[in-house]
Short mmCIF file of N, CA, C and O and ligand atoms in Angstrom, two decimals:
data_model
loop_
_atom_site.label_atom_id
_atom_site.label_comp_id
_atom_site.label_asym_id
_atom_site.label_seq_id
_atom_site.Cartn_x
_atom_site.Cartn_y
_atom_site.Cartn_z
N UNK F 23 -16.08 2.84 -9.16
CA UNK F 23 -14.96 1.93 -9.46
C UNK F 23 -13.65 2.57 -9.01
O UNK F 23 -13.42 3.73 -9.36
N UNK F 24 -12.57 1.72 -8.07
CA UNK F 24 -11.53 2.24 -8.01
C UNK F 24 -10.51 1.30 -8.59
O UNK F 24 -10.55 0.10 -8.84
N UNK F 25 -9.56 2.24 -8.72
CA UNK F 25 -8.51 1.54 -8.99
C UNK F 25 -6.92 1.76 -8.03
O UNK F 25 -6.54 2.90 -7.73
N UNK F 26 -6.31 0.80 -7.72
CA UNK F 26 -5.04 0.92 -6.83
C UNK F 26 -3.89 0.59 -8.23
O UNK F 26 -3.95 -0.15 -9.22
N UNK F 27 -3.06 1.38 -7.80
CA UNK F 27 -1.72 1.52 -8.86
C UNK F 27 -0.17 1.16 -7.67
O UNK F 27 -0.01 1.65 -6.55
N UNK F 28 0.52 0.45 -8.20
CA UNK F 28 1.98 0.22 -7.55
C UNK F 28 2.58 1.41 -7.84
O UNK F 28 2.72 1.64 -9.04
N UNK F 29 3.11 2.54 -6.77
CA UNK F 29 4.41 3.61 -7.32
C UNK F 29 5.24 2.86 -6.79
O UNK F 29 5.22 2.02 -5.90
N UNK F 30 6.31 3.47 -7.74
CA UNK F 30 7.68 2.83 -7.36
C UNK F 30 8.62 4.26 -7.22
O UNK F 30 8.37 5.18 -8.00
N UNK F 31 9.67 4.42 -6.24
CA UNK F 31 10.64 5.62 -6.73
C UNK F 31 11.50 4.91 -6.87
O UNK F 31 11.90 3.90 -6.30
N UNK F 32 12.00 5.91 -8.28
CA UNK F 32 13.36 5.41 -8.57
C UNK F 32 14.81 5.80 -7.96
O UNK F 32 15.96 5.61 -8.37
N UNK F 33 14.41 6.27 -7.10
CA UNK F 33 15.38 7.06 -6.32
C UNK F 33 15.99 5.63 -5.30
O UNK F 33 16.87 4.79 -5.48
N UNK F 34 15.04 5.89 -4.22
CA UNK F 34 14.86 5.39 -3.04
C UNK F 34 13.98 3.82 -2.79
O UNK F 34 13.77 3.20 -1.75
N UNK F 35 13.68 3.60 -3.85
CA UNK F 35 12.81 2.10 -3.83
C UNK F 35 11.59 2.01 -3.38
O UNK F 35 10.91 1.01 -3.61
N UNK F 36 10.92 3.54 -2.34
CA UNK F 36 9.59 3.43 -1.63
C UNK F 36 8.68 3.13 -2.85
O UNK F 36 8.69 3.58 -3.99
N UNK F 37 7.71 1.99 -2.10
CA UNK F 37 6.93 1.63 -3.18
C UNK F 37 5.37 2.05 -2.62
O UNK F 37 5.36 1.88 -1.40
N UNK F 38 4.46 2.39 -2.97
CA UNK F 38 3.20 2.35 -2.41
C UNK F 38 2.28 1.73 -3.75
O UNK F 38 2.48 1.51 -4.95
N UNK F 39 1.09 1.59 -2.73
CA UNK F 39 0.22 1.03 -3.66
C UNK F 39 -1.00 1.47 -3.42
O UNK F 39 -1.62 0.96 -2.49
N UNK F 40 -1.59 2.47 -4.15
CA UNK F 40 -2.47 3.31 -3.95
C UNK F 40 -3.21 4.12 -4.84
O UNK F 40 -2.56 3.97 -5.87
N UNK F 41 -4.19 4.92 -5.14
CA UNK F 41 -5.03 5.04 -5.74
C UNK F 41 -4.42 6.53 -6.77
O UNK F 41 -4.85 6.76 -7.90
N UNK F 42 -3.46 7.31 -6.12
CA UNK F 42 -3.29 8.48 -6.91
C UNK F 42 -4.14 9.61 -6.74
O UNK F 42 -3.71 10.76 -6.84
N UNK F 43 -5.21 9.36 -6.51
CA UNK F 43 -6.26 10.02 -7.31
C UNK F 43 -7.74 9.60 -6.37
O UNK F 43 -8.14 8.49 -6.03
N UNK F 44 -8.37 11.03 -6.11
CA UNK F 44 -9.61 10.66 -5.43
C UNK F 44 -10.56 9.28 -6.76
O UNK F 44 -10.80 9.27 -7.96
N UNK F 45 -10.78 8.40 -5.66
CA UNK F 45 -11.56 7.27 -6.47
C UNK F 45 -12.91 7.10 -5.71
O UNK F 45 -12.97 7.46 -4.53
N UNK F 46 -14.12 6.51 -6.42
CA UNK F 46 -15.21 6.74 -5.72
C UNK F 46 -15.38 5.30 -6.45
O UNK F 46 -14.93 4.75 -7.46
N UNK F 47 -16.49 4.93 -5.12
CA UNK F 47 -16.47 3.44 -5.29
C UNK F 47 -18.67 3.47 -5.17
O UNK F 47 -19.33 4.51 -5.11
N UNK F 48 -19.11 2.33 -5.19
CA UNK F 48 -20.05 2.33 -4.81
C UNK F 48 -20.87 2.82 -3.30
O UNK F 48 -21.94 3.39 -3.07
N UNK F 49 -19.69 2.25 -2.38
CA UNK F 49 -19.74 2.67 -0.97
C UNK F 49 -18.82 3.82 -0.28
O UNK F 49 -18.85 4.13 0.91
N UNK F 50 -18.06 4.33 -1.21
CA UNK F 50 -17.35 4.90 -0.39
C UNK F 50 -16.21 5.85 -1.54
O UNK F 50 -16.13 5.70 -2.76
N UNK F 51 -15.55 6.66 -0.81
CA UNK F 51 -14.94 7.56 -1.70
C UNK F 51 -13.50 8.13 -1.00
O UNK F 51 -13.42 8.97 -0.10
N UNK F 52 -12.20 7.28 -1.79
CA UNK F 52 -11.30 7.53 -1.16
C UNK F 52 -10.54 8.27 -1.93
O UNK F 52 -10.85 8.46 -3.11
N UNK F 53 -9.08 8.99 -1.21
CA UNK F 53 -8.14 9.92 -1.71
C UNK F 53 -6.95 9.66 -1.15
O UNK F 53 -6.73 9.60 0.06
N UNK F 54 -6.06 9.49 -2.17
CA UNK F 54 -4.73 9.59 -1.61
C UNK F 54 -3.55 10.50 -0.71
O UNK F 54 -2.90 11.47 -1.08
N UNK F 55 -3.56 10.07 0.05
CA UNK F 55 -2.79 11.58 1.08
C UNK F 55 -1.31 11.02 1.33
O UNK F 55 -1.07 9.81 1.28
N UNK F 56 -0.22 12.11 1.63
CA UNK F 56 1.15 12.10 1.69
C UNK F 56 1.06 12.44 3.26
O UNK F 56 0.76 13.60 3.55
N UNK F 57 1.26 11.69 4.11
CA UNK F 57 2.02 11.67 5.61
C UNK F 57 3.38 11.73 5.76
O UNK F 57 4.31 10.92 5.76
N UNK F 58 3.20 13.07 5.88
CA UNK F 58 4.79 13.45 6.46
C UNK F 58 5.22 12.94 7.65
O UNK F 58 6.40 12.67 7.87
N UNK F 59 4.11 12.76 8.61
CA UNK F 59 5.20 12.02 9.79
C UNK F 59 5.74 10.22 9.37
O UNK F 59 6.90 9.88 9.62
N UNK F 60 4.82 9.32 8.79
CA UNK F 60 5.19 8.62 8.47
C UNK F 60 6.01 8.38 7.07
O UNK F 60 6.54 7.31 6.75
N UNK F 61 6.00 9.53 6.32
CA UNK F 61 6.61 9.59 4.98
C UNK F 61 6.35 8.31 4.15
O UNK F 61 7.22 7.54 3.73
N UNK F 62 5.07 8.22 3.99
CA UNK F 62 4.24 7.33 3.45
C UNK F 62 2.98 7.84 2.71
O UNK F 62 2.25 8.79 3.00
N UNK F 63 2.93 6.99 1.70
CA UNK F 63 1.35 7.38 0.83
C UNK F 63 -0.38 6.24 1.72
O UNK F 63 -0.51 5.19 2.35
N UNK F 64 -0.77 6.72 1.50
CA UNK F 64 -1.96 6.10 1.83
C UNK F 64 -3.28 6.28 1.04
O UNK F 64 -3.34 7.33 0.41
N UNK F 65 -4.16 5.60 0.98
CA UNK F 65 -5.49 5.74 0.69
C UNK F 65 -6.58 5.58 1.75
O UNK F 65 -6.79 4.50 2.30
N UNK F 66 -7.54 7.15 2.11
CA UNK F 66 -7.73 6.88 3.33
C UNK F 66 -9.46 7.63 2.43
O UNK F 66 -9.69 8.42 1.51
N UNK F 67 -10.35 6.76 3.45
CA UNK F 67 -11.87 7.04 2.92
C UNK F 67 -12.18 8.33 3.69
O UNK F 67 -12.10 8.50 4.91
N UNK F 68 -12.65 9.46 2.47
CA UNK F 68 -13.09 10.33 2.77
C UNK F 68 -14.80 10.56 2.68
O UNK F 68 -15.48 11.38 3.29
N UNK F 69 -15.17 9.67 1.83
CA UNK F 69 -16.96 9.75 2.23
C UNK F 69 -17.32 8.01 1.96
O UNK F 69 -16.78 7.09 1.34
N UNK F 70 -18.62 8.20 2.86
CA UNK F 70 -18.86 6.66 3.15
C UNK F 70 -20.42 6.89 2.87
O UNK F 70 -21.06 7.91 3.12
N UNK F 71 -20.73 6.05 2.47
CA UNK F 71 -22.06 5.72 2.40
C UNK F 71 -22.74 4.87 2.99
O UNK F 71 -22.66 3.65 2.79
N UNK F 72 -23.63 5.54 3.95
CA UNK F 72 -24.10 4.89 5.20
C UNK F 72 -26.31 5.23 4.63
O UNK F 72 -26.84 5.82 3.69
N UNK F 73 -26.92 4.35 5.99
CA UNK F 73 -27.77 3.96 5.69
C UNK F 73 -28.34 5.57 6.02
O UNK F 73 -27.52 6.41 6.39
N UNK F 74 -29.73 5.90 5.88
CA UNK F 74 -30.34 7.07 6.25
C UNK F 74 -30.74 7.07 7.99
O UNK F 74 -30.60 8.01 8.77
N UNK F 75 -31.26 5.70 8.26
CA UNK F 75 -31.39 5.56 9.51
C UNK F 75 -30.31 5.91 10.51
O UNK F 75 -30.43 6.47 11.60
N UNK F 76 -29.20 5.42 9.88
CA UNK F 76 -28.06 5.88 11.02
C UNK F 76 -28.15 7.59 11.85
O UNK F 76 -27.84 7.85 13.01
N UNK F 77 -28.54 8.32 11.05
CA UNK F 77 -28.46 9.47 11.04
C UNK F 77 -29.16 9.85 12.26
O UNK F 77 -28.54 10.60 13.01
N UNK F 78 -30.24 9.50 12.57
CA UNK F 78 -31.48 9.63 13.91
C UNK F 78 -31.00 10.38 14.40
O UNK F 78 -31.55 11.46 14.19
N UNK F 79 -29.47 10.49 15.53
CA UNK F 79 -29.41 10.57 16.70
C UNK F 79 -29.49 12.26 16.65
O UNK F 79 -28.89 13.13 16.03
N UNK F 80 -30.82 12.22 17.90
CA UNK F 80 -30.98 13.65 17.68
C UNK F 80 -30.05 14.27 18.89
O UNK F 80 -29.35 13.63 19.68
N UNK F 81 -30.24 15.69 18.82
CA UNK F 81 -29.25 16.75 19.27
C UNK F 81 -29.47 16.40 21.21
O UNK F 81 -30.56 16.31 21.79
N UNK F 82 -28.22 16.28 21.77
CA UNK F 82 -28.89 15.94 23.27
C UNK F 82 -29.80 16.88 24.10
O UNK F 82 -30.39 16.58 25.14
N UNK F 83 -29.82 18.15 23.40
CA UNK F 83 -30.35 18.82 24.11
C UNK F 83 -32.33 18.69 23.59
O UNK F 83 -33.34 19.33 23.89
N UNK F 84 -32.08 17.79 22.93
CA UNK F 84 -33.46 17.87 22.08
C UNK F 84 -34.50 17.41 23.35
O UNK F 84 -33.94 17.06 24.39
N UNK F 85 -35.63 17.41 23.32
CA UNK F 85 -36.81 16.77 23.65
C UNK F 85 -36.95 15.34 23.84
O UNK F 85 -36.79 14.63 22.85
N UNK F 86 -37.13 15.02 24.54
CA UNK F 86 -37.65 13.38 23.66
C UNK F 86 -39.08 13.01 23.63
O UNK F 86 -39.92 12.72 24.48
N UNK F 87 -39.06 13.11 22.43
CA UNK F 87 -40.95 12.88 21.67
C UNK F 87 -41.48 11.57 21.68
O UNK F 87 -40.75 10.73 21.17
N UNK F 88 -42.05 11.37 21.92
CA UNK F 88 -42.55 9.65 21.84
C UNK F 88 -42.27 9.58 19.76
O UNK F 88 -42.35 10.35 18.80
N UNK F 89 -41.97 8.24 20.02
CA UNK F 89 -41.31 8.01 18.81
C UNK F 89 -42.29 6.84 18.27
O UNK F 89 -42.43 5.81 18.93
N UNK F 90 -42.84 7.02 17.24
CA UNK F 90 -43.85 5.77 16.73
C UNK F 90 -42.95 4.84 16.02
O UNK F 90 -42.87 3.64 16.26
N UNK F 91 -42.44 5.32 15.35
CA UNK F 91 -41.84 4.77 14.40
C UNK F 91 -40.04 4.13 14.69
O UNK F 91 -39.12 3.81 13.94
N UNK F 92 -40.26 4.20 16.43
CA UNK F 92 -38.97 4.05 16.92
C UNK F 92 -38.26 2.51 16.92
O UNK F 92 -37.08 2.16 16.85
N UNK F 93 -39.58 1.72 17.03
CA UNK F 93 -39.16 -0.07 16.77
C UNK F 93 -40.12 -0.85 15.32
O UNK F 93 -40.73 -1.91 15.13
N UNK F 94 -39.72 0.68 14.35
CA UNK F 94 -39.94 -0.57 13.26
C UNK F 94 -38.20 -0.75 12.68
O UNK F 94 -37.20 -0.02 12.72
N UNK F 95 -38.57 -2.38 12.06
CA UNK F 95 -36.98 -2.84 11.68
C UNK F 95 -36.59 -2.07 10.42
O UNK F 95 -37.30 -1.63 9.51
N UNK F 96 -35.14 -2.01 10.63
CA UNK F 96 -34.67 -1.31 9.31
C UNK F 96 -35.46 -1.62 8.23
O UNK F 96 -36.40 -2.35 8.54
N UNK F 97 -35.39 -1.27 6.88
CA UNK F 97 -35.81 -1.89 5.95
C UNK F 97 -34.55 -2.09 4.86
O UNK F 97 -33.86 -1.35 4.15
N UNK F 98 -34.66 -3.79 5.21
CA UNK F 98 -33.47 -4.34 4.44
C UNK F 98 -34.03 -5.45 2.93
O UNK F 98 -33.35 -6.24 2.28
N UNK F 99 -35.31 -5.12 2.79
CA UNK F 99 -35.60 -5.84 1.76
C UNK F 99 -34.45 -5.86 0.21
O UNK F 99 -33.53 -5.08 -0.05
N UNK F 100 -34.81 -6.69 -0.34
CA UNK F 100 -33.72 -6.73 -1.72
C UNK F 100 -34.99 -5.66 -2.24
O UNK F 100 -35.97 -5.15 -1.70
N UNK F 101 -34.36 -5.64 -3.61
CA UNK F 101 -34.87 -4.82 -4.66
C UNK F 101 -35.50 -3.65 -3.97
O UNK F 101 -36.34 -3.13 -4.71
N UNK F 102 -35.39 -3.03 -2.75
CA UNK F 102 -35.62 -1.77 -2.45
C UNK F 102 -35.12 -0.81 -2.31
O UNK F 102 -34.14 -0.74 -1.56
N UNK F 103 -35.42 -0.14 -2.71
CA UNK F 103 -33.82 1.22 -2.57
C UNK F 103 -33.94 1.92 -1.17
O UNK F 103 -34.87 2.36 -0.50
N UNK F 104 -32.78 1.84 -1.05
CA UNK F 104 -32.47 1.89 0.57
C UNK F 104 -31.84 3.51 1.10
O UNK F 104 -30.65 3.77 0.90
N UNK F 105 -32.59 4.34 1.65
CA UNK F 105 -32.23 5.43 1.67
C UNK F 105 -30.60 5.71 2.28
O UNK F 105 -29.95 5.43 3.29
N UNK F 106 -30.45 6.30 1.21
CA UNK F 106 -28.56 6.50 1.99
C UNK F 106 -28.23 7.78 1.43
O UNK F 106 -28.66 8.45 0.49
N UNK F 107 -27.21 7.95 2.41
CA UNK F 107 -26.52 9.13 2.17
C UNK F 107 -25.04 9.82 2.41
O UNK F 107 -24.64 9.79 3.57
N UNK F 108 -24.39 10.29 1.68
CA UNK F 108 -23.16 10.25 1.64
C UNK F 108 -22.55 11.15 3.15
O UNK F 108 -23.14 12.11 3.65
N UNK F 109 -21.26 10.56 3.66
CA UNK F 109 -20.74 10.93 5.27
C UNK F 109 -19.55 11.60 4.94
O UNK F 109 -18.56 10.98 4.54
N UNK F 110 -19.56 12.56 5.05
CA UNK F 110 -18.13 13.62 4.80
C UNK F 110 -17.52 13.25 6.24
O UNK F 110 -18.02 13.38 7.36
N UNK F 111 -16.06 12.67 5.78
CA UNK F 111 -14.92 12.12 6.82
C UNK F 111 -13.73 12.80 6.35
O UNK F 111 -13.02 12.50 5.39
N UNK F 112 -13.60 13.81 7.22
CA UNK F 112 -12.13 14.38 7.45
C UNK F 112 -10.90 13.25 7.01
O UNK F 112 -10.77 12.12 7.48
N UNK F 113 -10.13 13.87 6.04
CA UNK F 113 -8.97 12.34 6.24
C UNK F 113 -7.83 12.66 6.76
O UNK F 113 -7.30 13.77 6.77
N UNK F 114 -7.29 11.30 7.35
CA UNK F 114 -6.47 11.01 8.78
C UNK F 114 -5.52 10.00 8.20
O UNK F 114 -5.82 8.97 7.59
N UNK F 115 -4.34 10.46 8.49
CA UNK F 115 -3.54 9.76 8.36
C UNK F 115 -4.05 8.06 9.09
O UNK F 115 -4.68 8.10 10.14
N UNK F 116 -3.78 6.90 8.55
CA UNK F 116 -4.63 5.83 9.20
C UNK F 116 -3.48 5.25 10.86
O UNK F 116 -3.65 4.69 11.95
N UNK F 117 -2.65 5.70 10.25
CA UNK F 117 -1.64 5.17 11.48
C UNK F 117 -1.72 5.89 13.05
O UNK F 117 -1.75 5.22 14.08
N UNK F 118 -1.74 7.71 12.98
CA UNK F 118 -2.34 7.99 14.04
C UNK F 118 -3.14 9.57 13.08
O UNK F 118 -2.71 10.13 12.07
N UNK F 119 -4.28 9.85 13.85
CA UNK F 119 -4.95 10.89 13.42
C UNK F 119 -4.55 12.22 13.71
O UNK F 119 -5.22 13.23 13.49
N UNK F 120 -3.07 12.14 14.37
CA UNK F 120 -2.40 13.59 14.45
C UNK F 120 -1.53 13.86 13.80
O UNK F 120 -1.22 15.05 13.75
N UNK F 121 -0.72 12.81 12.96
CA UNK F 121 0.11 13.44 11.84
C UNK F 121 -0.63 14.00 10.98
O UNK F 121 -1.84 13.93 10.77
N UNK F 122 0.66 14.86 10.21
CA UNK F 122 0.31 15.83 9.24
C UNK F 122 0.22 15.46 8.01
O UNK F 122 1.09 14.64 7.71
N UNK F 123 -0.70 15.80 6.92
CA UNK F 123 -1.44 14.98 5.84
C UNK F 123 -1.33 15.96 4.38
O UNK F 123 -1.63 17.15 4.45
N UNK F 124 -1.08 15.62 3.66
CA UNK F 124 -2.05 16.46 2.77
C UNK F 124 -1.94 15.61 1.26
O UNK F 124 -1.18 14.75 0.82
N UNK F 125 -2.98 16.26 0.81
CA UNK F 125 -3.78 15.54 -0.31
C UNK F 125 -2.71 15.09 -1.76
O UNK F 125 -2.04 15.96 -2.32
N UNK F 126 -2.70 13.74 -2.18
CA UNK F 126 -1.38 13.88 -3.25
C UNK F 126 -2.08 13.27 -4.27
O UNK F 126 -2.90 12.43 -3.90
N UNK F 127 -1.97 13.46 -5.44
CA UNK F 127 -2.13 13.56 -6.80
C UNK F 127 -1.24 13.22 -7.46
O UNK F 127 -0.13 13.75 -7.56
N UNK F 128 -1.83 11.82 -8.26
CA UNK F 128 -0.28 11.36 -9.42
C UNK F 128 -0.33 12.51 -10.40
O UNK F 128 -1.13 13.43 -10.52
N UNK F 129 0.97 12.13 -11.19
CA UNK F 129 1.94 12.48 -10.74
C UNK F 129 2.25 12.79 -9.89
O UNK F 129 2.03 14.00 -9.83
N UNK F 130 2.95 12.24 -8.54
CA UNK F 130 3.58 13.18 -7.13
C UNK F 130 4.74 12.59 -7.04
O UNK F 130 5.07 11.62 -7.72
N UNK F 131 5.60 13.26 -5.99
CA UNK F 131 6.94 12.85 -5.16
C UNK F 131 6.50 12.19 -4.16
O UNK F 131 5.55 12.15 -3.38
N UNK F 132 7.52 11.65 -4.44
CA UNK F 132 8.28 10.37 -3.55
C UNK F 132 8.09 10.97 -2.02
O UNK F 132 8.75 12.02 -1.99
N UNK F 133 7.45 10.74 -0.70
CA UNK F 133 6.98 11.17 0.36
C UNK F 133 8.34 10.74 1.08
O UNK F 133 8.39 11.36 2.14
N UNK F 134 9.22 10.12 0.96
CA UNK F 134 10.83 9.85 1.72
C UNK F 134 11.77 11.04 0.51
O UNK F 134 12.26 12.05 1.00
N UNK F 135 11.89 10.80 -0.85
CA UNK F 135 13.21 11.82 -1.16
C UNK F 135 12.92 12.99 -1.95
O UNK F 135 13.79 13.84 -2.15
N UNK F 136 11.67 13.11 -2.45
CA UNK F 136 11.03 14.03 -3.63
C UNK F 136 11.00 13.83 -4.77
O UNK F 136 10.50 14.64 -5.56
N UNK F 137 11.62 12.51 -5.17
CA UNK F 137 11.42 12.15 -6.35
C UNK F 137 10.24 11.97 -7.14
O UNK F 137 9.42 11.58 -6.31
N UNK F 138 9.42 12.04 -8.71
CA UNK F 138 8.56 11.36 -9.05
C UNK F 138 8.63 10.57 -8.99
O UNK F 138 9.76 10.11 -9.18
N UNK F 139 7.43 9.56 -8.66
CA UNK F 139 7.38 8.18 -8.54
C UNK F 139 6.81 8.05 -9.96
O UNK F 139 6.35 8.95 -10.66
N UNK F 140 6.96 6.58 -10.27
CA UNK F 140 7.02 5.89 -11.26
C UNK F 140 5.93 5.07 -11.11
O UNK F 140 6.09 4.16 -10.30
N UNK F 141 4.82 5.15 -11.71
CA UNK F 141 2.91 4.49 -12.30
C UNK F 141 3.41 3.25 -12.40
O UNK F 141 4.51 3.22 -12.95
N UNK F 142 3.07 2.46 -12.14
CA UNK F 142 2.77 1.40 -13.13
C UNK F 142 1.68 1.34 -13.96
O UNK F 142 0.61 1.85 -13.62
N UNK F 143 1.85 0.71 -15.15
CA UNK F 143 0.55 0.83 -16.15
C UNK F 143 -0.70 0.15 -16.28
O UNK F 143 -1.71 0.30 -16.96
N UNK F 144 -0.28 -0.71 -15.33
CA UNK F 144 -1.72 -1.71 -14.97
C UNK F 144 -1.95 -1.55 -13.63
O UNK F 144 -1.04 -1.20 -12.87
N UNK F 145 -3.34 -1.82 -13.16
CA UNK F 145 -3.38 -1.33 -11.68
C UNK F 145 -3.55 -2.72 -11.15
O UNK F 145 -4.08 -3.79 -11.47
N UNK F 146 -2.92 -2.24 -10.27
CA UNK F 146 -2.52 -3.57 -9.29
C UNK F 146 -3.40 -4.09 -8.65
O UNK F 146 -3.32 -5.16 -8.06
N UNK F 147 -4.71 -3.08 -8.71
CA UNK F 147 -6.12 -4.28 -8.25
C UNK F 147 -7.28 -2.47 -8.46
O UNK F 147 -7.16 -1.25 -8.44
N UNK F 148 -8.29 -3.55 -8.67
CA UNK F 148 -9.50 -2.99 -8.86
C UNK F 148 -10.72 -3.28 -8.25
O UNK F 148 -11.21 -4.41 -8.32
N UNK F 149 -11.42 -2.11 -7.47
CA UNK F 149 -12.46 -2.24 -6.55
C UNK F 149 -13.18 -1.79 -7.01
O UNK F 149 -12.92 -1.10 -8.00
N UNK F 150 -14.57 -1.94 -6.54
CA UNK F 150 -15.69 -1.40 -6.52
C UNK F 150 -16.83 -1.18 -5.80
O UNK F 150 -17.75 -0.52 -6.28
ZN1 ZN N 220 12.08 8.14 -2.98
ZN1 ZN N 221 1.05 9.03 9.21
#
C-alpha cells in the first residue's frame, strides 16, 4: 500500500505530491528523491515486480541449447501463483537520468529554499 502526501513550503509555495517515504506497493516499490538539477521532489520506482519468465535472457556469450520448453505459453492462468520476482532499479531522476538525486525522507527541505515542508494530514491519494 502506498500512500502520496501534498508538501507544501511555507517559504516559497513549492508544492509536491509525493510519497515521503520508501512505499511498497503490490507491484512495485517506490522512494522519494530530491533533484537538485530540477529542484524538485519526485517519486521514482525503485523495485518492480516482474514475471520470472522475463528473466531468460541468457548471457550472449552463452551456448545456445535447444530449448524444449522454449514455445510453451506463459502461464497466465487465474488462481495460479505466478512466479515473480523483485527488479532492483537504480533511481533516476524521471525528467533526465543524469541529474543529481538523492534519497529524501519526510520530514525534509524544501528542494528550491531549505525550508521544512509542511505534510498534509490526509494523503492526497492512495495506491496499491
Ligand atoms: Zn521552499
Ligand atoms: Zn531532475
Amino acid at each position: 500500500m502506498g500512500r502520496v502526501y501534498t508538501f507544501t513550503c511555507p517559504r516559497c509555495e513549492y508544492q509536491a505530491r509525493v510519497s515521503g517515504a520508501t512505499e511498497t506497493g503490490f507491484h512495485c516499490v517506490t522512494q522519494t528523491v530530491s533533484c537538485r538539477d530540477c529542484r524538485a521532489l519526485h517519486d521514482v520506482t525503485v523495485r518492480l515486480r516482474v514475471a520470472e519468465t522475463t528473466e531468460a535472457a541468457p548471457p550472449k556469450s552463452a551456448k545456445k541449447l535447444p530449448a524444449p520448453d522454449a514455445f510453451r505459453p506463459p502461464l497466465l492462468l487465474f488462481g495460479q501463483p505466478r512466479r515473480t520476482r523483485w527488479l532492483e532499479l537504480k533511481p533516476l531522476c524521471p525528467v533526465s537520468p543524469s541529474h543529481r538525486i538523492e534519497v529524501w525522507t519526510a520530514p525534509g527541505k524544501c528542494p528550491r529554499c531549505g525550508m521544512f515542508l509542511d505534510r498534509d494530514v490526509m494523503p492526497y491519494r492512495i495506491w496499491d
